[in-house]
Structures are given as structure tokens and as C-alpha cells.
Tab-separated table of C-alpha atoms in Angstrom:
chain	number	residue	atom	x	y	z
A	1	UNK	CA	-22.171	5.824	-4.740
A	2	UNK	CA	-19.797	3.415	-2.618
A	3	UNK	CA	-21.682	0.356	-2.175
A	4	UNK	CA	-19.677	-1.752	0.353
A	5	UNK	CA	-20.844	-4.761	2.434
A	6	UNK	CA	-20.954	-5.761	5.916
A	7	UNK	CA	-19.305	-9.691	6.368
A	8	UNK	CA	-18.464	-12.744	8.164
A	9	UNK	CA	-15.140	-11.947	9.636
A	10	UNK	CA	-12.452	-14.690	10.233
A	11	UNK	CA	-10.254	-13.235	13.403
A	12	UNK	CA	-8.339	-13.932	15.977
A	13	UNK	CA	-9.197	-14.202	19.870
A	14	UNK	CA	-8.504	-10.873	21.306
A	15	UNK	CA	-6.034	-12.835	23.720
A	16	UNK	CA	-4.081	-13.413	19.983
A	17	UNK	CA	-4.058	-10.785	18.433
A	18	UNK	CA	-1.048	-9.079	18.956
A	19	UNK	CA	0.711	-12.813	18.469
A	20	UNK	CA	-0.905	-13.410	14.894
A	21	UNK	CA	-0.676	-9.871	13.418
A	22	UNK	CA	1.481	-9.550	11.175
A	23	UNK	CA	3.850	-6.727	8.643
A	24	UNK	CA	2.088	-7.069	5.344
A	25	UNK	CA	3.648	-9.300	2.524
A	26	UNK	CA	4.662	-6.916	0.155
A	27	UNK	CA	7.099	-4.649	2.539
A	28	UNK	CA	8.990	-7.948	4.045
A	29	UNK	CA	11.156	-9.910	1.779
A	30	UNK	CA	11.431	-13.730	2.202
A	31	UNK	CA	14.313	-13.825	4.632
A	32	UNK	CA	12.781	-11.174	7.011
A	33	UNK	CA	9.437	-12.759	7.009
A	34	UNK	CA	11.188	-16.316	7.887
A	35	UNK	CA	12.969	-14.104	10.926
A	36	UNK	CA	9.554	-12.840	11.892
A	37	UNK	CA	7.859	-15.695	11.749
A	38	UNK	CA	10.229	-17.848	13.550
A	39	UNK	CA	9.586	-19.011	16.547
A	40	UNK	CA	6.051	-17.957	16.557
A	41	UNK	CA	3.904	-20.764	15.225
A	42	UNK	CA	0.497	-18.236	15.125
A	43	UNK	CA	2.185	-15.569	12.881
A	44	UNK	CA	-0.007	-14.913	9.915
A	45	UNK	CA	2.964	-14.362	7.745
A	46	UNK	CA	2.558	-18.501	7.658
A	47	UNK	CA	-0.756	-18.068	5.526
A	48	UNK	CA	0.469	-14.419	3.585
A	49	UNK	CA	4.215	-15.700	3.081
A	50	UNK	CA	3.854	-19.743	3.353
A	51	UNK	CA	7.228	-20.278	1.765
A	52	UNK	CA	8.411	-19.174	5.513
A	53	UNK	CA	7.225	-22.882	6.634
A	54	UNK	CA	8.855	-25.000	3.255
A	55	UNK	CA	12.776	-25.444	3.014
A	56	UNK	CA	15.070	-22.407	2.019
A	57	UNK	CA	15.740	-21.816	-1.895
A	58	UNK	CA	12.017	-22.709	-2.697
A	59	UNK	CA	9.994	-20.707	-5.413
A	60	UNK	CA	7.770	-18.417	-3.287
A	61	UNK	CA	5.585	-18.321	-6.140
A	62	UNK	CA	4.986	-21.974	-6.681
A	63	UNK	CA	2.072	-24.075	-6.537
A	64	UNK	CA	3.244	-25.949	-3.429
A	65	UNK	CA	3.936	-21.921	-1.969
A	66	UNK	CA	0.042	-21.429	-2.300
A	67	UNK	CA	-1.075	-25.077	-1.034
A	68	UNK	CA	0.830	-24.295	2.075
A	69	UNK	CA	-0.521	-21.026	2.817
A	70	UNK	CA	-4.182	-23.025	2.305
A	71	UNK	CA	-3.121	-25.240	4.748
A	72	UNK	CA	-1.922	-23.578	7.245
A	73	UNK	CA	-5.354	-21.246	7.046
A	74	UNK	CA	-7.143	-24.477	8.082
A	75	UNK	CA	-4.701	-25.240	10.533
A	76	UNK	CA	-4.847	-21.779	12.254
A	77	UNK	CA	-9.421	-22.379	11.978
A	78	UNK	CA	-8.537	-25.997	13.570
A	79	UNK	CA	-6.184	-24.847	16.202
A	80	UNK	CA	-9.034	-21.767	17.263
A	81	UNK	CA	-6.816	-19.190	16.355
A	82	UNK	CA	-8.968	-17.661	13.532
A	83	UNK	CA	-12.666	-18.153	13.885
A	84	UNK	CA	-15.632	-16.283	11.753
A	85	UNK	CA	-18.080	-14.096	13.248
A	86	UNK	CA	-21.733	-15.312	13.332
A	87	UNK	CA	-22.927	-12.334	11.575
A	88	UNK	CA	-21.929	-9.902	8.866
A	89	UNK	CA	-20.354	-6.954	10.728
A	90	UNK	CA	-18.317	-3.583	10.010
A	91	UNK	CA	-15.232	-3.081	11.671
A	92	UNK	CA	-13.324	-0.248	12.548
A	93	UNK	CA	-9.861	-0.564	12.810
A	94	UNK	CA	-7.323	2.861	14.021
A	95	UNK	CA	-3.805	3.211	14.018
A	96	UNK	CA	-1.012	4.968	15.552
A	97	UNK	CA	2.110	6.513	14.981
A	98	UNK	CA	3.127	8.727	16.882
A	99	UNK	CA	1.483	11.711	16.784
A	100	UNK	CA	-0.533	10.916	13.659
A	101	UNK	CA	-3.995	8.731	14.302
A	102	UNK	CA	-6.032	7.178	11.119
A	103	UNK	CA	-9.333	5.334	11.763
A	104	UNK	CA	-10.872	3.555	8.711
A	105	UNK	CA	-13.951	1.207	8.183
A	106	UNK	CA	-13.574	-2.583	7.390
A	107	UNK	CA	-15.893	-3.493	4.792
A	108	UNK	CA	-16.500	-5.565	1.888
A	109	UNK	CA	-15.942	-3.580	-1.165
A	110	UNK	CA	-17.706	-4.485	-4.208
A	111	UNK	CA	-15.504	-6.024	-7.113
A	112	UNK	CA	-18.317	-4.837	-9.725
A	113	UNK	CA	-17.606	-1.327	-8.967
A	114	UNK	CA	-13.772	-1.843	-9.132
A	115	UNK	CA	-14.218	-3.743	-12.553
A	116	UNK	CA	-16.383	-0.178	-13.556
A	117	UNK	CA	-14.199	2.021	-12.419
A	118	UNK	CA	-16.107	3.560	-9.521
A	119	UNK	CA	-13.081	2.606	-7.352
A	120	UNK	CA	-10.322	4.260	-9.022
A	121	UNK	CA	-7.129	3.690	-9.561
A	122	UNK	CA	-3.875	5.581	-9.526
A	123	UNK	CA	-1.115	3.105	-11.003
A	124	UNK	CA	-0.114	0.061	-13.057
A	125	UNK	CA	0.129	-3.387	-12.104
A	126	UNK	CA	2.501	-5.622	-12.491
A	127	UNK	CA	1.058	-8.748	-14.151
A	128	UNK	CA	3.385	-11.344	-12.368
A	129	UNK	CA	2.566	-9.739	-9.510
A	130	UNK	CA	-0.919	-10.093	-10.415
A	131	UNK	CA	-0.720	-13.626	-10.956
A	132	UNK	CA	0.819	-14.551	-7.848
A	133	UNK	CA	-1.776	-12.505	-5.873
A	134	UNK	CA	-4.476	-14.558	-8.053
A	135	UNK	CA	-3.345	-17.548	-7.141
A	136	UNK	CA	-2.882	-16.998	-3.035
A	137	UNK	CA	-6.760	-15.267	-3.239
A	138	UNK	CA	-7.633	-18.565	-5.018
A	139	UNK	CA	-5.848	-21.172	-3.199
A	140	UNK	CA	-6.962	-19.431	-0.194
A	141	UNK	CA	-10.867	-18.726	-0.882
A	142	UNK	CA	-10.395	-15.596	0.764
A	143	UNK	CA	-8.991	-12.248	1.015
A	144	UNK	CA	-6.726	-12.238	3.525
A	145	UNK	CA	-4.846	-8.739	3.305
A	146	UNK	CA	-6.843	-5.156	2.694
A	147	UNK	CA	-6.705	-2.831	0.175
A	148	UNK	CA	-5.790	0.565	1.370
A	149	UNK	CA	-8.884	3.006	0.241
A	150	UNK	CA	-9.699	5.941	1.017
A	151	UNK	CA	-12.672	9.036	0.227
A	152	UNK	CA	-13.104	12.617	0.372
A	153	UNK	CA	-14.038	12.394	4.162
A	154	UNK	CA	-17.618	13.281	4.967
A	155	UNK	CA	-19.160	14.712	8.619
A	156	UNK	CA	-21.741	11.586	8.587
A	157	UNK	CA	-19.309	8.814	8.038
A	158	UNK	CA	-16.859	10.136	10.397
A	159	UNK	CA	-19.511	10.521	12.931
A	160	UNK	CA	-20.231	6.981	12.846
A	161	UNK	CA	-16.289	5.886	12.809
A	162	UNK	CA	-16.358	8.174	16.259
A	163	UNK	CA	-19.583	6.455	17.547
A	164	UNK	CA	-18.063	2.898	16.619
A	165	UNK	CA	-15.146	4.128	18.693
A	166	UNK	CA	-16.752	5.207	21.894
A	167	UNK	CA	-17.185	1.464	22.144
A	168	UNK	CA	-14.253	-0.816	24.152
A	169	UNK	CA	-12.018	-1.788	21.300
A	170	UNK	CA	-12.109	-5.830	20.393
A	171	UNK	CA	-8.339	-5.398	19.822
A	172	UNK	CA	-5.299	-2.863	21.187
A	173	UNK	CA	-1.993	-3.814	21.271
A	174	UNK	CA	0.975	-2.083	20.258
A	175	UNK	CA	3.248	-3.689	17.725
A	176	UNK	CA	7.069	-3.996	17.563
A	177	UNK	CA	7.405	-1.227	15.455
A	178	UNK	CA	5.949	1.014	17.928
A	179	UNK	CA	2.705	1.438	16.083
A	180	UNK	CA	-0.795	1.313	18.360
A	181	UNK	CA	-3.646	-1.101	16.630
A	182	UNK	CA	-6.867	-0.403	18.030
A	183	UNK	CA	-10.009	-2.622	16.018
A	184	UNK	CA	-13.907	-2.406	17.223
A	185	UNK	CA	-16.503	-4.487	15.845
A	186	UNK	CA	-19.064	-2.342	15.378
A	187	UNK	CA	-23.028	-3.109	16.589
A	188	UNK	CA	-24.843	-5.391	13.904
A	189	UNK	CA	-27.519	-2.680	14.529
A	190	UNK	CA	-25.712	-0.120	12.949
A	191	UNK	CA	-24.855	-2.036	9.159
A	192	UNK	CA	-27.883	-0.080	7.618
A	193	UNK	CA	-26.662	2.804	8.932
A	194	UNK	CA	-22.919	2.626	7.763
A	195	UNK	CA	-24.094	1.467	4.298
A	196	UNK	CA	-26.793	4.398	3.737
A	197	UNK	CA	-23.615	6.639	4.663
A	198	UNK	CA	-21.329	5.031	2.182
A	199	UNK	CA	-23.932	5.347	-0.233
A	200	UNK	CA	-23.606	8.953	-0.557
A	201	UNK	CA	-19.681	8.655	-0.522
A	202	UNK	CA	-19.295	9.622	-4.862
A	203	UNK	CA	-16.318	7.600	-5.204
A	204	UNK	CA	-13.808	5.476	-3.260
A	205	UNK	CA	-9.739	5.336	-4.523
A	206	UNK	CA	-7.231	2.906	-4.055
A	207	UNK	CA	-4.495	4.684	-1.802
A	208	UNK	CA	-2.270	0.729	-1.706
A	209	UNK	CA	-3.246	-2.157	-2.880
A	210	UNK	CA	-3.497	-1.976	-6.420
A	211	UNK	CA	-1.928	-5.701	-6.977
A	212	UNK	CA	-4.330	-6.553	-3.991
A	213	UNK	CA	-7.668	-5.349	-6.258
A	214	UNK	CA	-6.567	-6.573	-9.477
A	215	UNK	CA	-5.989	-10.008	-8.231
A	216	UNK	CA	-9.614	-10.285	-6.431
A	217	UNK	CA	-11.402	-9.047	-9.686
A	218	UNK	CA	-9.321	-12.147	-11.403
A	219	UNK	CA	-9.944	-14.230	-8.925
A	220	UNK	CA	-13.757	-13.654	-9.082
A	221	UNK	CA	-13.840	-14.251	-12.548
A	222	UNK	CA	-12.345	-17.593	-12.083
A	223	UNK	CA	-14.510	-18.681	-9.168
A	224	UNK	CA	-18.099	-17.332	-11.367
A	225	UNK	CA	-16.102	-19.936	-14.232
A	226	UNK	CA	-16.079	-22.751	-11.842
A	227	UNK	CA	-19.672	-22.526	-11.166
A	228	UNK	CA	-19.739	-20.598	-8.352
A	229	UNK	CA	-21.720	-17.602	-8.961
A	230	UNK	CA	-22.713	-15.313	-6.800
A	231	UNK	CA	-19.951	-16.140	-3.927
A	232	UNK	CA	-18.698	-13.633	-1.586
A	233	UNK	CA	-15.389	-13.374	-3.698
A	234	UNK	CA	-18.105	-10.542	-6.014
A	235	UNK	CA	-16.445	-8.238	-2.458
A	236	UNK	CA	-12.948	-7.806	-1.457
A	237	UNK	CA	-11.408	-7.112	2.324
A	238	UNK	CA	-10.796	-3.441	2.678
A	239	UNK	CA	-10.388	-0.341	5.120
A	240	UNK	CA	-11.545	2.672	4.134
A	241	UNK	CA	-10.153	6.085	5.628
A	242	UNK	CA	-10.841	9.399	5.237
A	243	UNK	CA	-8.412	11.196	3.049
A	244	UNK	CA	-7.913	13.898	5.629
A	245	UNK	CA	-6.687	11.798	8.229
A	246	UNK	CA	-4.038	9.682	5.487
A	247	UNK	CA	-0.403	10.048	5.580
A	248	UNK	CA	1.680	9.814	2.549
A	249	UNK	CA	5.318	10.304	3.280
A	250	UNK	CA	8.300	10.948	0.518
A	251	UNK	CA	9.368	7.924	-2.434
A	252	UNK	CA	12.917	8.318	-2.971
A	253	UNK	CA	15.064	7.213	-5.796
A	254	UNK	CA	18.423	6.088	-6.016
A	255	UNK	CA	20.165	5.008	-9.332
A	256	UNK	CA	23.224	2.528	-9.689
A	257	UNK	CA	24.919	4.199	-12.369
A	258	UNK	CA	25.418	7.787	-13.954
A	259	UNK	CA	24.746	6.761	-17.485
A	260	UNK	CA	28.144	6.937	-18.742
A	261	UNK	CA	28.970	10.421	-17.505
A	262	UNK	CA	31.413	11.783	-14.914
A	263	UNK	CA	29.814	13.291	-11.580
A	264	UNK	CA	30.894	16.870	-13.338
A	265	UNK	CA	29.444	16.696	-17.002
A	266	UNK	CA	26.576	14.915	-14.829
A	267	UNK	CA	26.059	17.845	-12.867
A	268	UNK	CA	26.698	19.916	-15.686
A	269	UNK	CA	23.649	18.464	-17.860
A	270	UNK	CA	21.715	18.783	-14.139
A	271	UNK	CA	22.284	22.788	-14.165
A	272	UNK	CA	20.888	22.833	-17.995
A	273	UNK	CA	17.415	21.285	-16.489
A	274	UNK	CA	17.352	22.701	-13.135
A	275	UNK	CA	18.067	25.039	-10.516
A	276	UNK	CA	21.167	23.673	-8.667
A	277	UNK	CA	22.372	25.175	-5.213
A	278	UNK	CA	24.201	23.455	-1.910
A	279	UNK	CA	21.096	21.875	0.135
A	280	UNK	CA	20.180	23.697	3.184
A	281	UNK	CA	19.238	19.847	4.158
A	282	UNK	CA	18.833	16.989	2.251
A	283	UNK	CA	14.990	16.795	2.372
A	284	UNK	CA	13.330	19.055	0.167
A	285	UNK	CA	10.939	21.801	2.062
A	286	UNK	CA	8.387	22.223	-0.927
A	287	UNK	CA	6.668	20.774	-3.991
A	288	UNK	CA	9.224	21.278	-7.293
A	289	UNK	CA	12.181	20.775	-5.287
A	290	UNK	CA	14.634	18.376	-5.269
A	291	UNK	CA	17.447	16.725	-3.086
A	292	UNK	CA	20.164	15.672	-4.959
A	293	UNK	CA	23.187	13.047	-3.153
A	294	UNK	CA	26.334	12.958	-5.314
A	295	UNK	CA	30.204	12.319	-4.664
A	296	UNK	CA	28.824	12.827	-0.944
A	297	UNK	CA	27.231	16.042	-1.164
A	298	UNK	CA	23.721	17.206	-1.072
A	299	UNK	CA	22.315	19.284	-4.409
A	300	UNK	CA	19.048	20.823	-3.882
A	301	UNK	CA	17.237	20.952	-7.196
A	302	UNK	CA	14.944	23.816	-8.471
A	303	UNK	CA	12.139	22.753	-11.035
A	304	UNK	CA	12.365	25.639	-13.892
A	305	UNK	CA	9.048	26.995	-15.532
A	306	UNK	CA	7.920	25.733	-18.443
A	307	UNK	CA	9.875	22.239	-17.941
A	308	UNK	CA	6.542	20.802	-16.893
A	309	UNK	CA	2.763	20.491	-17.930
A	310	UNK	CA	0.096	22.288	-15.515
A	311	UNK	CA	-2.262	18.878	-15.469
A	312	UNK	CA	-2.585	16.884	-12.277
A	313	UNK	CA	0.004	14.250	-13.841
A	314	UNK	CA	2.151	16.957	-15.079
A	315	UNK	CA	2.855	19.103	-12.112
A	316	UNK	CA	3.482	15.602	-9.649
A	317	UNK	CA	7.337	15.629	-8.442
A	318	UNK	CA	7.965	12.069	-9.210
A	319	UNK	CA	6.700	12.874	-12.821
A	320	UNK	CA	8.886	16.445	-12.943
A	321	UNK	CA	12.150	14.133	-11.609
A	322	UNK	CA	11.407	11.358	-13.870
A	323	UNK	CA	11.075	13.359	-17.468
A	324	UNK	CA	13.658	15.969	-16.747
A	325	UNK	CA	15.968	14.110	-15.128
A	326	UNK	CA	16.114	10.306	-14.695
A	327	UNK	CA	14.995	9.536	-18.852
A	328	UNK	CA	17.306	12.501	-20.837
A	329	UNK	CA	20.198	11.876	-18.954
A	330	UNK	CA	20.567	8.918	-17.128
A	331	UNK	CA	18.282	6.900	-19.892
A	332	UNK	CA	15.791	5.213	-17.354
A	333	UNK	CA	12.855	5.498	-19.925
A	334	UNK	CA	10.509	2.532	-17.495
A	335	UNK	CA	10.975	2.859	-14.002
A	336	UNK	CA	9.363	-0.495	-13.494
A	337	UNK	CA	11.601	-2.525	-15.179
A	338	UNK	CA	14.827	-0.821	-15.518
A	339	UNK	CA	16.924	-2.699	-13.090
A	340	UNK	CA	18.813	0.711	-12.910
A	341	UNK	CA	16.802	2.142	-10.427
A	342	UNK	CA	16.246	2.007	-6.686
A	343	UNK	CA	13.015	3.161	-4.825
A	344	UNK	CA	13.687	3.946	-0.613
A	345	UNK	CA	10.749	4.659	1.009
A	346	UNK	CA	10.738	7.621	3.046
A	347	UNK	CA	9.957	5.862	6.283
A	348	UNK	CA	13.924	4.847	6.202
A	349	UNK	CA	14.860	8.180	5.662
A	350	UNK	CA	17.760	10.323	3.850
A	351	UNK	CA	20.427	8.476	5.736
A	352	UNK	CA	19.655	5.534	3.685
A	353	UNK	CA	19.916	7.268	0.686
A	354	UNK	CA	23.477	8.294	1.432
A	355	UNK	CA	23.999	4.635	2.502
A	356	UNK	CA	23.467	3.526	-1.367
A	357	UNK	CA	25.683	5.970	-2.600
A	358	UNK	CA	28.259	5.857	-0.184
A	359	UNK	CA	28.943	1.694	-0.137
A	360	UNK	CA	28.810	2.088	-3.945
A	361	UNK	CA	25.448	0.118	-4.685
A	362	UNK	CA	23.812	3.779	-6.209
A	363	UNK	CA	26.646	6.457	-7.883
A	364	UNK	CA	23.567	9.159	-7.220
A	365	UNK	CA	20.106	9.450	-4.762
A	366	UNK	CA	17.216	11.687	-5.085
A	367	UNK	CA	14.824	12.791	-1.947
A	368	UNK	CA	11.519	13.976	-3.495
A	369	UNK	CA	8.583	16.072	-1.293
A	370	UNK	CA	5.678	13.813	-0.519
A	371	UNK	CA	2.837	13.515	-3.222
A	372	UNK	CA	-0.281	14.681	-1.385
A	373	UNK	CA	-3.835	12.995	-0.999
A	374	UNK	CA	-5.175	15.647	-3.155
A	375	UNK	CA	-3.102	15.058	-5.706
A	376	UNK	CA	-3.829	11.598	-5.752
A	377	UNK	CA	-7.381	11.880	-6.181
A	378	UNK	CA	-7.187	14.265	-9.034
A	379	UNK	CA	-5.023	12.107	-10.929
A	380	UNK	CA	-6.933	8.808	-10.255
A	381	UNK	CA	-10.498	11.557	-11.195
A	382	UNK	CA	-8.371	12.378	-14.412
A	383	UNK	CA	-8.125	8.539	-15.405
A	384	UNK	CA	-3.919	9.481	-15.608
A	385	UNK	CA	-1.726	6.458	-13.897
A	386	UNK	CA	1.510	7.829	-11.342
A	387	UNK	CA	5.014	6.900	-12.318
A	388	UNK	CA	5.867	3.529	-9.908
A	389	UNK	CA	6.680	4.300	-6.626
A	390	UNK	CA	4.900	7.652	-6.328
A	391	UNK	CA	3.261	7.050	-2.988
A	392	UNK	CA	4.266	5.420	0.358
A	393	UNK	CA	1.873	5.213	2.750
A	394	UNK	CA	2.399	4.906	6.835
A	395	UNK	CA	1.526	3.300	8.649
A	396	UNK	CA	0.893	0.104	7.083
A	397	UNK	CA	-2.115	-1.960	8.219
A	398	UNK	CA	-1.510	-5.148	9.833
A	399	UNK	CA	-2.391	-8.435	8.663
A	400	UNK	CA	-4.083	-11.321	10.128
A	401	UNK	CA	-6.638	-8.988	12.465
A	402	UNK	CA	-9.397	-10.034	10.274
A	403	UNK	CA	-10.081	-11.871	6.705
A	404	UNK	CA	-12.949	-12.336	4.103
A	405	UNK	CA	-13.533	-15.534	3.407
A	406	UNK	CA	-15.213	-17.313	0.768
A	407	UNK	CA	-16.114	-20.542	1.944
């Protein structure tokens, strides 16, 4: 069962919402969410990314990085820009791009079940990442991003996202990036309801937000050490979607370096591994292929039989490119630290592949076919963990529309 949690939301006026929503902090870097930000004295990226408020050069990890972002949460409560709902509520919060919709519940999600695995998982973490993420949650006493999670969707729960959504949204604005945010809060009445449905849900997976999840199980620990058991940090903010309305689009890789080798005995060692022909176009059109970008040409690449294990981890392109290709003969043996490697999500496209390799920052680029939901699942059902950077989700959900606090 998925035991999730109405709660007390902390949100914006619907006359600022569009003003305080912001990218999330993990696809901006420091620079972009300063260029955001400024300007714009109610963007959230001044609680997610604080260091966008403290002088230039300063460690965005730092303790005065975190006291910031606490402070400007209470200024943003002081000012009226944030206030909490009276009551525990669901929310329902759809987006828009283009011609693909997703509509998701916002809920509570129960740190309990993450620590037991009955929200599964799908990769590593990073532990400084980890620790950073711990301290914001902590300095904050709240959640103030979402996890990305998702289910095997199920007629009664989408029923009541569509009932939620007959309702006048609370919030619909479209933001710069062209993407349509539409949020309801759903009737108090209907919490039983939404819960009962849930309840029958077998099992819940983390789509993004793996870094997100980690840190609020660590930071619930810490708080129950303080003294302060049985808090709302035992639930974390997240929206759950159906998997049949999620979009996963390609993770591309790019690598600085050919590992010694000239582009020919490169290729060469290639053609031993897989099948090699001119690309009809760079993208590949099907799982087990491959585009290749090299000395300003696309490859496509044809996985051979028997180079890869039929298991849910086995058969995953991002697995097939990483043990055939980018450890024997370009030596990346850890993706997540080899300083080698590039990842390009797919949202900017092949042209930015050819971008790396043409200036010279990447000698070759790889375009992979998207990993699908399904495959997802039965990996994270398998208890296997994806290479990094298997999945990139779009749209991203915006930050700042509503947080979980603590206090």
C-alpha cells in the first residue's frame, strides 16, 4: 500500500504565483539562477539557491548558504508571499508541454515507507549531494522542492485527479519556458477518499528526486535526535503521477577524450562491438541503437546479440553503451566520477551534442533512445540501480507553488 498524507501547505497568493515559481535547483547552475532571480525579489530560487542573495565566489554549500535560504523563507511568510493553508489538503498540480499533459497528486509521502523500501528506488546518490540537501531540509524545517513519483496508474485514482480538476484551478500561468502550470486544491472533503485510493496503489517509485528522498529520511532522523519525535518531517513534499501519462526523453553522453586512440583505430575497436553504418539521422529510432558523433559525422550503432544480458538492467541502452562501449575502450569504468564524461539531456537536443564535439570540449557524443517508464519500474521491482544519468524527465515541476513545512 501507498500511505501518503494530506498537509498544511505553505503557498503563494494566486496573484504570485507565476512571480515566485521557480526552475528547480538542480537543473540551474549558480550563475543562471543569480540571472533568474535578479531583479525579482519573490523568486523562490532565493530560498532553493540562497547563495543568489550573498556576494559572488561564495561556497553554495556553506553554512551561511543554508542560514540565508532560512531567512529569506521567513522573510517571504513576513512579506505574505507564502502563507499555510488552515487545513491539511491534497493538491493537484498538471503540466504542459506542448502536446503532452501530466497531472499528479501533491501529497505527503511517508519517510517510513521510503526507509522500507516500499518507495523504490532506481539509482545511487551522491553523498555530498546528500549532505547538502540535508542541511537546506534542516535549516529550512521543511521540504521545499518535490520528489518526482510516480505508480502503475489506476482507473480510481485517476478518476479523482479528473474530479479534482473539474474544479477552477488555484493556479495557471504559463512559464517562460513555454510550459502551462495548472494547481487545484482539492475539497478537504475528499482526503479520505484520495487516501483509501492510494491505499490500494502496491507501490510508489521515485521517477527524480532521489537526492531529494535521501536527504528527508536524514533529515528526519536528525530532527527524532533532537527531541522532536513525531514531527511532520516522518512525510516528505511530493507529486505523484501516473506512469502512463510520464515523459522520459533521451540522456546523452559526450566524452572529452578518445582514450588514447585515433578516430580510425577508435572506430575500428567500435565495428568489433557493434553494428556501424552512416546514420539515417542522428537520433536513434529504436531501443539497441545508437548515434554515434565523430570527426563530424554521425555513426549509427547496432547492439549485437549476445553482447548483453536479457534482465531488466541488462537489456537498458545506457547499460548496453556503457559496458560495450564507454568502459573497454574509452576506460570510463564510474560514470559518476570520471570527470571524462559529459551527460546532455535530451531536452537540448542532438545539436548540442555536435556543439561539444565540434568546439573541441568532447572528441566523441553518443544519442541514446529514451529509457521507458516500464523499464524503470522493473528495474527499481528488481532492487537493480541505473547507470547515472539514465533518465531525464520533462517537464520539470516548478518550485515555490507549494511547500511542507515542519514548524
Amino acid at each position: 500500500m501507498a500511505l501518503i498524507r494530506p498537509f498544511r501547505g505553505l503557498r503563494p497568493p494566486p496573484a504570485m504565483a507565476a512571480q515566485i515559481a521557480s526552475p528547480p535547483y538542480d537543473v540551474v547552475s549558480t550563475e543562471e539562477a543569480r540571472a533568474i532571480a535578479a531583479g525579482n525579489p519573490r523568486c523562490f530560487l532565493r530560498v532553493s539557491r540562497p547563495e543568489v542573495d550573498l556576494p559572488a565566489g561564495i561556497d553554495e554549500h556553506s553554512d551561511e548558504v543554508h542560514a540565508k535560504g532560512a531567512a529569506n523563507l521567513r522573510e517571504f511568510m513576513a512579506q505574505g508571499w507564502l502563507a499555510g493553508d488552515t487545513a491539511p489538503r491534497f493538491y493537484v498540480y498538471r503540466q504542459r508541454m506542448g502536446a503532452h499533459v501530466q497531472s499528479g497528486f501533491v501529497a505527503a509521502a511517508s519517510v517510513d515507507e521510503y526507509d522500507r523500501e516500499l518507495i523504490r528506488k532506481h539509482e545511487l546518490t551522491r553523498p555530498d549531494k546528500e549532505d547538502d540537501r540535508t542541511r537546506h531540509i534542516v535549516a529550512l524545517e521543511a521540504n521545499d522542492e518535490p520528489v518526482f513519483l510516480t505508480y502503475r496508474s489506476r482507473p480510481e485514482v485517476d478518476g479523482l485527479l479528473e474530479e479534482v480538476e473539474r474544479g477552477a484551478p488555484e493556479y495557471d500561468f504559463v512559464s517562460d519556458d513555454g510550459i502551462a502550470h495548472s494547481f487545484w486544491v482539492a475539497p478537504e472533503a475528499m482526503n479520505p477518499r484520495i487516501e483509501r485510493a492510494f491505499a490500494e496503489v502496491p507501490m510508489l517509485y521515485i521517477a527524480d528526486g532521489h537526492h531529494r528522498s535521501a536527504a528527508a529520511s536524514r533529515a528526519h532522523r536528525q530532527f527524532e535526535q533532537a527531541g522532536r519525535a513525531g514531527g511532520a518531517h516522518g512525510s516528505f513534499l511530493a507529486v505523484i503521477f501516473p506512469h502512463s501519462q510520464m515523459q522520459i526523453l533521451d540522456y546523452n553522453r559526450a566524452v572529452t577524450d578518445l582514450n588514447g586512440l585515433s578516430p580510425e583505430a577508435f572506430l575500428a575497436r567500435v565495428r568489433e562491438r557493434f553494428g556501424v553504418e552512416p546514420a539515417p539521422q542522428p537520433k536513434p529510432d529504436a531501443a539497441h541503437r545508437f548515434g554515434m558523433y565523430l570527426e563530424g559525422r554521425w555513426h549509427r550503432l547496432v547492439a549485437r546479440p549476445g553482447s548483453f544480458a536479457n534482465t531488466p538492467l541488462g537489456v537498458l541502452d545506457v547499460n548496453i553503451l556503457q559496458d560495450n562501449l564507454l568502459a573497454p575502450l574509452l576506460g570510463i569504468a564510474d560514470p559518476r566520477r570520471d570527470p571524462r564524461i559529459q551527460f546532455v539531456g535530451g531536452i537540448r537536443g542532438t545539436a548540442e551534442l555536435e556543439r561539444l564535439v565540434d568546439s573541441g570540449r568532447a572528441r566523441v557524443a553518443f544519442a541514446l533512445f529514451p529509457t521507458s517508464l516500464d523499464q524503470l519500474i522493473a528495474i527499481a521491482d528488481a532492487g537493480e540501480i541505473m547507470p547515472p544519468k539514465s533518465t531525464w524527465f520533462e517537464p520539470k515541476l516548478r518550485s515555490g507553488l507549494v511547500l511542507h513545512p515542519f514548524f
